[in-house]
Amino acid sequence: MAVNGSHCRLVRVAVVLALALALFGCSDEESPAPNTAPETQPEGPDPEPTERESEGSRPQSFEPRNVNLDLETVAEGFDAPLGVTHADDGSGRLFVVEQTGAIRILDDGRVLDEPFLDVGESIVAGGEQGLLGLAFHPGFRRNGRFFINFTDVNGNTVVAEVQTSNDPDVADAGSVTPLLQIDQPFANHNGGQLAFGPDGYLYIATGDGGSGGDPQGNGQNTEALLGKLLRLDVDSGDPYAIPGDNPFAGGGGAPEVWAYGLRNPWRFSFDSETNGLWIADVGQGDFEEINKSRPDRGGLNYGWNVMEGTDCFGGGDCDRSDTVLPISGYTHDAGCSVTGGYVYRGSEFPALSGGYVFGDYCSGTIWGIDARAGSFTEPVELMQSGLSISSFGLDEGGELYLTDLDGGRVLQVVAR
């Protein structure tokens, strides 16, 4: 959900709060002609097969051209929904994140009247700011812990831990405890995604700090927490510990950093079958990118602001030697702000199995690629949704959903 500065699109938030397209992907400079993506993966480490893949039990092949995709509205009336997820607690509930500060429970198709949590008075919402992320602890069923990411009243990023109350449908609002705070130099490029990896650690996506072109050089600065994927051990330390295998745990960069060179990662996810890590990074003026890696490969550089997508940022020559280039993506002829999705591993729609499904906020296009791709793969259009796709999410069964920011809806992604 990102953009750099002056070209903005307004979207409704609460009582007409401006949600700038800066959230997603416009440039304050005139963009040069889009460049064609390479047919093969350029410099940088290729994604490796997981242990499960190496043993020969490869995921089912995905043929996107054979998929007839559709969307079914599950619930509507949400206020600028930016996320949908589950607690993996056996309840079957979905939790919908509203940018204005509330988390709503969707239970068997019904939206509960009382919010699960509302931090609206503690945040600034509008543009690219607000309540941006939610992740439930893997042990939530027994410990009631979950984590949120928001911009506080000063516009700075806060990652906080929260506890449920005795009522499973209502969190303890008094238990909100900040564990990480990051100063934001500009109002845009806040990232905001939170997710627990298969290793049990909490991963946090941060944007480069905003404006346009990364003027502070945060993306390539390993000492900065902006423009990164962070990785924390929230089960140890006070308020957290650094995993011993974080790439800069012993020095040379901020110990929280897991990966760097990101502009504004708008949604990342882990493949439940292979543990593969997928990161969608919003481009500046030319290219929207999808990055693929493994969660045990720390210290990878995804290129920004040396690279934008597959090319040197600003044209000319640049050093690509330590850069991991995208596994997929598209130019701004096809959209302007990528919304990262998931590899589908559900059971209801076999035609989607093994496909990484993602979309674009501006055009509403939904694409898919085979998750087994090892070199640059052109995305295949699955449908034109006509929606402002702000996020994808999964239920407990691995079925796929998306949020429509302008329409205030949660829809299920289905394949006929």
Short mmCIF file of N, CA, C and O in Angstrom, two decimals, residues 151-220:
data_model
loop_
_atom_site.label_atom_id
_atom_site.label_comp_id
_atom_site.label_asym_id
_atom_site.label_seq_id
_atom_site.Cartn_x
_atom_site.Cartn_y
_atom_site.Cartn_z
N THR A 151 -0.02 3.41 12.99
CA THR A 151 0.67 4.70 13.11
C THR A 151 0.00 5.48 14.24
O THR A 151 -1.21 5.67 14.24
N ASP A 152 0.81 5.91 15.20
CA ASP A 152 0.26 6.60 16.36
C ASP A 152 -0.13 8.04 16.02
O ASP A 152 -0.05 8.45 14.85
N VAL A 153 -0.56 8.79 17.00
CA VAL A 153 -1.07 10.14 16.74
C VAL A 153 0.01 11.08 16.20
O VAL A 153 -0.30 12.13 15.64
N ASN A 154 1.28 10.69 16.34
CA ASN A 154 2.37 11.48 15.78
C ASN A 154 2.81 10.96 14.41
O ASN A 154 3.77 11.47 13.83
N GLY A 155 2.13 9.93 13.92
CA GLY A 155 2.45 9.38 12.62
C GLY A 155 3.58 8.37 12.62
O GLY A 155 4.03 7.96 11.54
N ASN A 156 4.02 7.94 13.78
CA ASN A 156 5.12 6.97 13.87
C ASN A 156 4.59 5.55 13.98
O ASN A 156 3.48 5.32 14.49
N THR A 157 5.36 4.60 13.51
CA THR A 157 4.95 3.20 13.53
C THR A 157 5.07 2.63 14.93
O THR A 157 6.08 2.83 15.63
N VAL A 158 4.04 1.89 15.34
CA VAL A 158 4.04 1.18 16.61
C VAL A 158 3.61 -0.26 16.36
O VAL A 158 2.59 -0.51 15.72
N VAL A 159 4.40 -1.20 16.84
CA VAL A 159 4.00 -2.60 16.89
C VAL A 159 3.73 -2.92 18.35
O VAL A 159 4.59 -2.68 19.21
N ALA A 160 2.52 -3.39 18.64
CA ALA A 160 2.12 -3.60 20.02
C ALA A 160 1.53 -4.99 20.22
O ALA A 160 0.97 -5.58 19.29
N GLU A 161 1.68 -5.49 21.42
CA GLU A 161 1.06 -6.76 21.81
C GLU A 161 -0.23 -6.48 22.55
O GLU A 161 -0.35 -5.50 23.31
N VAL A 162 -1.23 -7.33 22.34
CA VAL A 162 -2.54 -7.20 22.98
C VAL A 162 -2.98 -8.56 23.48
O VAL A 162 -2.59 -9.60 22.91
N GLN A 163 -3.78 -8.57 24.53
CA GLN A 163 -4.34 -9.80 25.09
C GLN A 163 -5.85 -9.82 24.92
O GLN A 163 -6.50 -8.77 24.92
N THR A 164 -6.40 -11.01 24.78
CA THR A 164 -7.85 -11.13 24.80
C THR A 164 -8.35 -10.99 26.24
O THR A 164 -7.57 -11.10 27.19
N SER A 165 -9.64 -10.77 26.36
CA SER A 165 -10.27 -10.72 27.68
C SER A 165 -10.91 -12.07 27.98
O SER A 165 -10.69 -13.05 27.26
N ASN A 166 -11.71 -12.13 29.01
CA ASN A 166 -12.43 -13.37 29.32
C ASN A 166 -13.48 -13.69 28.27
O ASN A 166 -13.93 -14.84 28.16
N ASP A 167 -13.88 -12.67 27.52
CA ASP A 167 -14.81 -12.85 26.41
C ASP A 167 -13.99 -13.07 25.14
O ASP A 167 -13.24 -12.18 24.73
N PRO A 168 -14.08 -14.22 24.51
CA PRO A 168 -13.24 -14.49 23.33
C PRO A 168 -13.51 -13.57 22.15
O PRO A 168 -12.67 -13.49 21.24
N ASP A 169 -14.62 -12.86 22.18
CA ASP A 169 -14.95 -11.94 21.09
C ASP A 169 -14.58 -10.50 21.38
O ASP A 169 -14.86 -9.61 20.57
N VAL A 170 -13.94 -10.26 22.52
CA VAL A 170 -13.54 -8.90 22.90
C VAL A 170 -12.14 -8.93 23.49
O VAL A 170 -11.87 -9.66 24.46
N ALA A 171 -11.24 -8.15 22.91
CA ALA A 171 -9.88 -8.06 23.44
C ALA A 171 -9.84 -7.12 24.64
O ALA A 171 -10.76 -6.31 24.86
N ASP A 172 -8.78 -7.21 25.40
CA ASP A 172 -8.57 -6.33 26.55
C ASP A 172 -7.88 -5.06 26.05
O ASP A 172 -6.66 -5.04 25.85
N ALA A 173 -8.65 -4.01 25.84
CA ALA A 173 -8.10 -2.76 25.29
C ALA A 173 -7.04 -2.16 26.20
O ALA A 173 -6.14 -1.45 25.73
N GLY A 174 -7.09 -2.45 27.49
CA GLY A 174 -6.10 -1.92 28.42
C GLY A 174 -4.78 -2.65 28.40
O GLY A 174 -3.82 -2.24 29.05
N SER A 175 -4.71 -3.74 27.62
CA SER A 175 -3.49 -4.55 27.59
C SER A 175 -2.56 -4.19 26.44
O SER A 175 -1.50 -4.80 26.29
N VAL A 176 -2.94 -3.19 25.61
CA VAL A 176 -2.12 -2.81 24.46
C VAL A 176 -0.75 -2.34 24.96
O VAL A 176 -0.65 -1.33 25.67
N THR A 177 0.31 -3.07 24.59
CA THR A 177 1.65 -2.80 25.08
C THR A 177 2.62 -2.65 23.91
O THR A 177 2.92 -3.64 23.24
N PRO A 178 3.11 -1.45 23.65
CA PRO A 178 4.07 -1.27 22.55
C PRO A 178 5.35 -2.08 22.79
O PRO A 178 5.87 -2.11 23.91
N LEU A 179 5.84 -2.74 21.76
CA LEU A 179 7.14 -3.41 21.89
C LEU A 179 8.15 -2.93 20.87
O LEU A 179 9.34 -3.19 21.01
N LEU A 180 7.70 -2.21 19.84
CA LEU A 180 8.63 -1.63 18.87
C LEU A 180 8.03 -0.35 18.33
O LEU A 180 6.85 -0.32 17.95
N GLN A 181 8.82 0.74 18.33
CA GLN A 181 8.38 2.02 17.79
C GLN A 181 9.43 2.51 16.81
O GLN A 181 10.63 2.45 17.08
N ILE A 182 8.96 3.01 15.65
CA ILE A 182 9.86 3.47 14.59
C ILE A 182 9.41 4.86 14.14
O ILE A 182 8.25 5.04 13.73
N ASP A 183 10.30 5.83 14.23
CA ASP A 183 9.98 7.18 13.76
C ASP A 183 9.79 7.16 12.24
O ASP A 183 10.57 6.53 11.51
N GLN A 184 8.76 7.85 11.78
CA GLN A 184 8.48 7.95 10.36
C GLN A 184 8.74 9.37 9.88
O GLN A 184 8.10 10.31 10.34
N PRO A 185 9.68 9.56 8.93
CA PRO A 185 10.01 10.91 8.47
C PRO A 185 8.93 11.54 7.59
O PRO A 185 8.84 12.76 7.52
N PHE A 186 8.14 10.70 6.91
CA PHE A 186 7.06 11.18 6.05
C PHE A 186 5.81 10.36 6.34
O PHE A 186 5.87 9.33 7.02
N ALA A 187 4.68 10.79 5.80
CA ALA A 187 3.41 10.13 6.12
C ALA A 187 3.16 8.87 5.30
O ALA A 187 2.30 8.07 5.67
N ASN A 188 3.88 8.70 4.18
CA ASN A 188 3.60 7.54 3.34
C ASN A 188 4.67 6.46 3.50
O ASN A 188 5.67 6.65 4.20
N HIS A 189 4.42 5.31 2.89
CA HIS A 189 5.32 4.16 2.92
C HIS A 189 5.53 3.65 4.35
O HIS A 189 6.66 3.61 4.86
N ASN A 190 4.45 3.22 4.96
CA ASN A 190 4.52 2.71 6.33
C ASN A 190 4.53 1.18 6.40
O ASN A 190 4.63 0.62 7.49
N GLY A 191 4.41 0.51 5.25
CA GLY A 191 4.32 -0.95 5.32
C GLY A 191 3.14 -1.34 6.19
O GLY A 191 2.05 -0.84 6.02
N GLY A 192 3.36 -2.23 7.15
CA GLY A 192 2.32 -2.52 8.12
C GLY A 192 1.97 -3.97 8.31
O GLY A 192 1.31 -4.33 9.28
N GLN A 193 2.40 -4.85 7.40
CA GLN A 193 2.05 -6.27 7.52
C GLN A 193 2.79 -6.91 8.69
O GLN A 193 3.97 -6.64 8.94
N LEU A 194 2.09 -7.79 9.40
CA LEU A 194 2.65 -8.62 10.45
C LEU A 194 2.29 -10.07 10.15
O LEU A 194 1.17 -10.35 9.71
N ALA A 195 3.20 -10.98 10.41
CA ALA A 195 2.89 -12.41 10.26
C ALA A 195 3.92 -13.23 11.01
O ALA A 195 5.10 -12.88 11.07
N PHE A 196 3.45 -14.33 11.59
CA PHE A 196 4.37 -15.28 12.21
C PHE A 196 4.84 -16.26 11.14
O PHE A 196 4.05 -16.79 10.37
N GLY A 197 6.14 -16.49 11.12
CA GLY A 197 6.70 -17.42 10.16
C GLY A 197 6.62 -18.84 10.68
O GLY A 197 6.26 -19.10 11.84
N PRO A 198 6.96 -19.81 9.83
CA PRO A 198 6.96 -21.21 10.26
C PRO A 198 7.98 -21.49 11.35
O PRO A 198 7.90 -22.53 12.02
N ASP A 199 8.90 -20.57 11.56
CA ASP A 199 9.90 -20.69 12.63
C ASP A 199 9.39 -20.16 13.96
O ASP A 199 10.10 -20.20 14.97
N GLY A 200 8.17 -19.62 13.98
CA GLY A 200 7.60 -19.09 15.22
C GLY A 200 7.97 -17.66 15.53
O GLY A 200 7.53 -17.12 16.55
N TYR A 201 8.76 -17.02 14.68
CA TYR A 201 9.16 -15.64 14.90
C TYR A 201 8.17 -14.68 14.22
O TYR A 201 7.52 -15.03 13.23
N LEU A 202 8.11 -13.46 14.75
CA LEU A 202 7.22 -12.43 14.20
C LEU A 202 7.98 -11.63 13.15
O LEU A 202 9.03 -11.05 13.43
N TYR A 203 7.43 -11.58 11.94
CA TYR A 203 7.98 -10.81 10.84
C TYR A 203 7.16 -9.53 10.66
O TYR A 203 5.93 -9.56 10.76
N ILE A 204 7.85 -8.42 10.39
CA ILE A 204 7.22 -7.11 10.30
C ILE A 204 7.75 -6.42 9.04
O ILE A 204 8.97 -6.29 8.86
N ALA A 205 6.84 -5.95 8.19
CA ALA A 205 7.23 -5.25 6.97
C ALA A 205 7.19 -3.75 7.20
O ALA A 205 6.19 -3.22 7.70
N THR A 206 8.26 -3.05 6.83
CA THR A 206 8.31 -1.60 6.96
C THR A 206 8.63 -0.98 5.61
O THR A 206 9.44 -1.51 4.84
N GLY A 207 8.01 0.17 5.32
CA GLY A 207 8.34 0.91 4.12
C GLY A 207 9.60 1.73 4.32
O GLY A 207 10.17 1.79 5.41
N ASP A 208 10.04 2.42 3.24
CA ASP A 208 11.31 3.13 3.29
C ASP A 208 11.25 4.47 4.00
O ASP A 208 12.25 5.18 4.09
N GLY A 209 10.09 4.84 4.51
CA GLY A 209 9.95 6.11 5.23
C GLY A 209 9.22 7.17 4.45
O GLY A 209 8.85 8.19 5.00
N GLY A 210 9.03 6.94 3.15
CA GLY A 210 8.16 7.83 2.39
C GLY A 210 8.84 8.87 1.53
O GLY A 210 10.03 8.78 1.22
N SER A 211 8.06 9.86 1.16
CA SER A 211 8.38 10.81 0.12
C SER A 211 8.52 10.03 -1.18
O SER A 211 7.75 9.10 -1.42
N GLY A 212 9.49 10.36 -2.03
CA GLY A 212 9.69 9.64 -3.28
C GLY A 212 11.16 9.38 -3.51
O GLY A 212 12.02 10.21 -3.22
N GLY A 213 11.49 8.20 -4.02
CA GLY A 213 12.88 7.87 -4.35
C GLY A 213 13.74 7.51 -3.16
O GLY A 213 14.96 7.40 -3.32
N ASP A 214 13.16 7.35 -1.98
CA ASP A 214 13.90 7.02 -0.77
C ASP A 214 14.99 8.06 -0.49
O ASP A 214 16.19 7.75 -0.51
N PRO A 215 14.61 9.31 -0.21
CA PRO A 215 15.60 10.38 -0.06
C PRO A 215 16.58 10.18 1.08
O PRO A 215 17.69 10.73 1.06
N GLN A 216 16.20 9.40 2.10
CA GLN A 216 17.10 9.15 3.22
C GLN A 216 17.95 7.90 3.04
O GLN A 216 18.76 7.57 3.91
N GLY A 217 17.74 7.18 1.93
CA GLY A 217 18.54 5.99 1.68
C GLY A 217 18.28 4.86 2.65
O GLY A 217 19.17 4.04 2.89
N ASN A 218 17.07 4.77 3.18
CA ASN A 218 16.79 3.75 4.18
C ASN A 218 16.80 2.33 3.63
O ASN A 218 17.18 1.39 4.32
N GLY A 219 16.37 2.16 2.38
CA GLY A 219 16.27 0.82 1.83
C GLY A 219 17.57 0.05 1.88
O GLY A 219 17.60 -1.14 2.20
N GLN A 220 18.68 0.73 1.55
CA GLN A 220 19.99 0.08 1.51
C GLN A 220 20.80 0.25 2.80
O GLN A 220 21.91 -0.28 2.90
#
